[in-house]
Structure formats: C-alpha cells, structure tokens
Coordinates of C-alpha atoms in Angstrom, one line a residue:
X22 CA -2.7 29.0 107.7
X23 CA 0.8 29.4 106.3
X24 CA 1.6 33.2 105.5
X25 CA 3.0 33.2 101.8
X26 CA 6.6 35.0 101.6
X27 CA 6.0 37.2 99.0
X28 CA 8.9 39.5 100.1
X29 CA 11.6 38.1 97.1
X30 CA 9.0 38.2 94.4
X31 CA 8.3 42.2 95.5
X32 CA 11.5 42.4 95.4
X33 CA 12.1 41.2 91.9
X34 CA 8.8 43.1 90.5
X35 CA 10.0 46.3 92.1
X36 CA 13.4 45.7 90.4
X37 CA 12.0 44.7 86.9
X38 CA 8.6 46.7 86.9
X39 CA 9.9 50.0 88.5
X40 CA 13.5 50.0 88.0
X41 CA 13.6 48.3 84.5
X42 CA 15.9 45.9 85.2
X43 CA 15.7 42.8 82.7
X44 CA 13.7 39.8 83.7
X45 CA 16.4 37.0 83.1
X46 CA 14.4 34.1 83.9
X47 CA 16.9 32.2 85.3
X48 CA 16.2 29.4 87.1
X49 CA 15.6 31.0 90.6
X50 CA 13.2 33.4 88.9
X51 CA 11.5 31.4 86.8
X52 CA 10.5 29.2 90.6
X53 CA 10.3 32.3 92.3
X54 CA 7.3 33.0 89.6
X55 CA 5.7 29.7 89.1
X56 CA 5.4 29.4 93.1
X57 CA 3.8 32.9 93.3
X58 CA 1.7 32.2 90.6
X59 CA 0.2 29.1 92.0
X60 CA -0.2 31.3 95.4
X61 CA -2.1 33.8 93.7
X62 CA -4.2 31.3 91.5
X63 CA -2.7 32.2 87.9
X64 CA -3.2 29.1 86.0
X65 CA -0.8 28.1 82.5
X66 CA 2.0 29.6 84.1
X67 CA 4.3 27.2 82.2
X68 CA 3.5 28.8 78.6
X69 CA 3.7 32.1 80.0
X70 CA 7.0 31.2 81.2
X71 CA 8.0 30.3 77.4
X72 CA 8.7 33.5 75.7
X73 CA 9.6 36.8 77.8
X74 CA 6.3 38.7 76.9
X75 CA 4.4 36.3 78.8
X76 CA 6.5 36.8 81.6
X77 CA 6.4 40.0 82.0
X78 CA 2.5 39.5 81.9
X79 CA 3.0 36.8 85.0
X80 CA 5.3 38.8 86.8
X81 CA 2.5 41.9 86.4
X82 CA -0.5 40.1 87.4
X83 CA 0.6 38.7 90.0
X84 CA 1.8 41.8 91.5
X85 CA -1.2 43.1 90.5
X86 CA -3.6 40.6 92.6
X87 CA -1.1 40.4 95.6
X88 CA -1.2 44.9 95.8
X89 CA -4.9 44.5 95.2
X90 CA -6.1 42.1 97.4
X91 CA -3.8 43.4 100.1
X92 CA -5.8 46.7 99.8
X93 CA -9.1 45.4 99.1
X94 CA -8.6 43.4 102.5
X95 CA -6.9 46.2 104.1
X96 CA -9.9 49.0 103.2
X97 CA -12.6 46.0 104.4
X98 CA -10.9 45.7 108.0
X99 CA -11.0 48.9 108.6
X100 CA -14.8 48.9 107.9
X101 CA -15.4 45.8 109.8
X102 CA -13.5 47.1 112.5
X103 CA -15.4 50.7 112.8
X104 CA -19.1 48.8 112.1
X105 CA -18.0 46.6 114.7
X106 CA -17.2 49.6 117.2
X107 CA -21.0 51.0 116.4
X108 CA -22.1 47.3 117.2
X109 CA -23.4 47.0 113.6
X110 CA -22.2 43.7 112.7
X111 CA -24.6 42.9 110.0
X112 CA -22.2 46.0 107.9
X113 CA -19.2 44.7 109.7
X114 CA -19.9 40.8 108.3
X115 CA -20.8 42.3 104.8
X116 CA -17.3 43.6 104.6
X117 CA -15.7 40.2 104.9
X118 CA -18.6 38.9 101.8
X119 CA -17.6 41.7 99.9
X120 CA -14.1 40.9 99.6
X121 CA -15.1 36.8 99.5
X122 CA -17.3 37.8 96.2
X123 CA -14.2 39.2 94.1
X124 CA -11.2 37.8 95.9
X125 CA -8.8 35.1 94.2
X126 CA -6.1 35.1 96.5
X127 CA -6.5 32.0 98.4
X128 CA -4.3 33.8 101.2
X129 CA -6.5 36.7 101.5
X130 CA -9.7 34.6 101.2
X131 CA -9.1 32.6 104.1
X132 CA -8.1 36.0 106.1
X133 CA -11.3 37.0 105.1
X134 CA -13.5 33.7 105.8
X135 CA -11.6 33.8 109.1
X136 CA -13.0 37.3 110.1
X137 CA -16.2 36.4 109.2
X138 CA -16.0 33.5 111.2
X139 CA -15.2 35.0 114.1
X140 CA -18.3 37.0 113.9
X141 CA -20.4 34.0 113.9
X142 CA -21.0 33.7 117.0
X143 CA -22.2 37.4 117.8
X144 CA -25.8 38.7 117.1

C-alpha cells in the first residue's frame, strides 16, 4: 500500500481555506489538486478546475473527505482496539464494516479492509 502524501495539499487548504489566501491555480496547484482528487475519488475534476468557484469546491471536498475519513478511521480503531481488549471481536470486526459501508477514500478503505483482515483468522 503506498501512503498518499497529503502534507502539500494541507498545506495549501490551510493557507487558502483558513488563512484566505488566493487559490492561483497555477500550474503546481492545479496538479497538486487533480492528484489529490483522484486519491480521494472526486471525479470531473477537470471542469471543476475551469472557473475558480469550482475550485474552491475541489479544494473543500477534498479536505473534507481526507479530515473525515481520517477521523472516522481514527474513532473505529479505537473501538476495535478496546472490543478487542474485552475479546469481543464480533464488535471489534463491525467497526472495520462500519467505516467500509460509508468510506470513499481508497486509502482509508484498504486501512480498514486490512484490519478486518487481520481479524479473520480469530474466533
């Protein structure tokens, strides 16, 4: 599994979304957006690249699905984790569907599918 660097793209939402600095779509932003669109699954990226609304809209949901899932994964492992410790793994593998019923990140699917994999093997 390759761990997406999503490191310059917070950087550039936090700058743009929090500090109000302009989006200039330059050509390293405009890569930087398409590449974490397509790691997020945000389709017709291209025409929301075309006017700076749509942008703005990429650059938002995007941040908004890598925040989201992070947490949503985040909140499930530490539920997994403490069903686990009771021995309850029936609870502890529903976390993992839980997050694989809603999730879109491919990234944070696959941390998820790997978790519940892992519990295969147990009772």
């Amino acid at each position: 599994m390759n761990t997406p660097d999503w490191n310059s793209f917070r950087n550039l939402a936090r700058r743009v979304l929090r500090e109000g600095a302009p989006l200039t779509l330059d050509e390293a932003e405009c890569e930087l957006l398409l590449r974490t669109a397509q790691e997020v699954s945000i389709t017709d990226t291209e025409a929301a690249l075309s006017t700076p609304a749509g942008a703005m809209a990429l650059l938002r949901e995007a941040e908004r699905r890598i925040a989201e899932g992070s947490n949503r994964l985040t909140d499930a492992l530490h539920l997994m984790w403490k069903f686990q410790g009771q021995g309850d793994l029936d609870s502890a593998r529903q976390q993992m569907r839980e997050v694989l019923a809603v999730e879109v990140v491919p990234y944070y699917r696959e941390l998820a599918l790997e978790q519940l994999d892992g519990m295969a093997d147990g009772p």
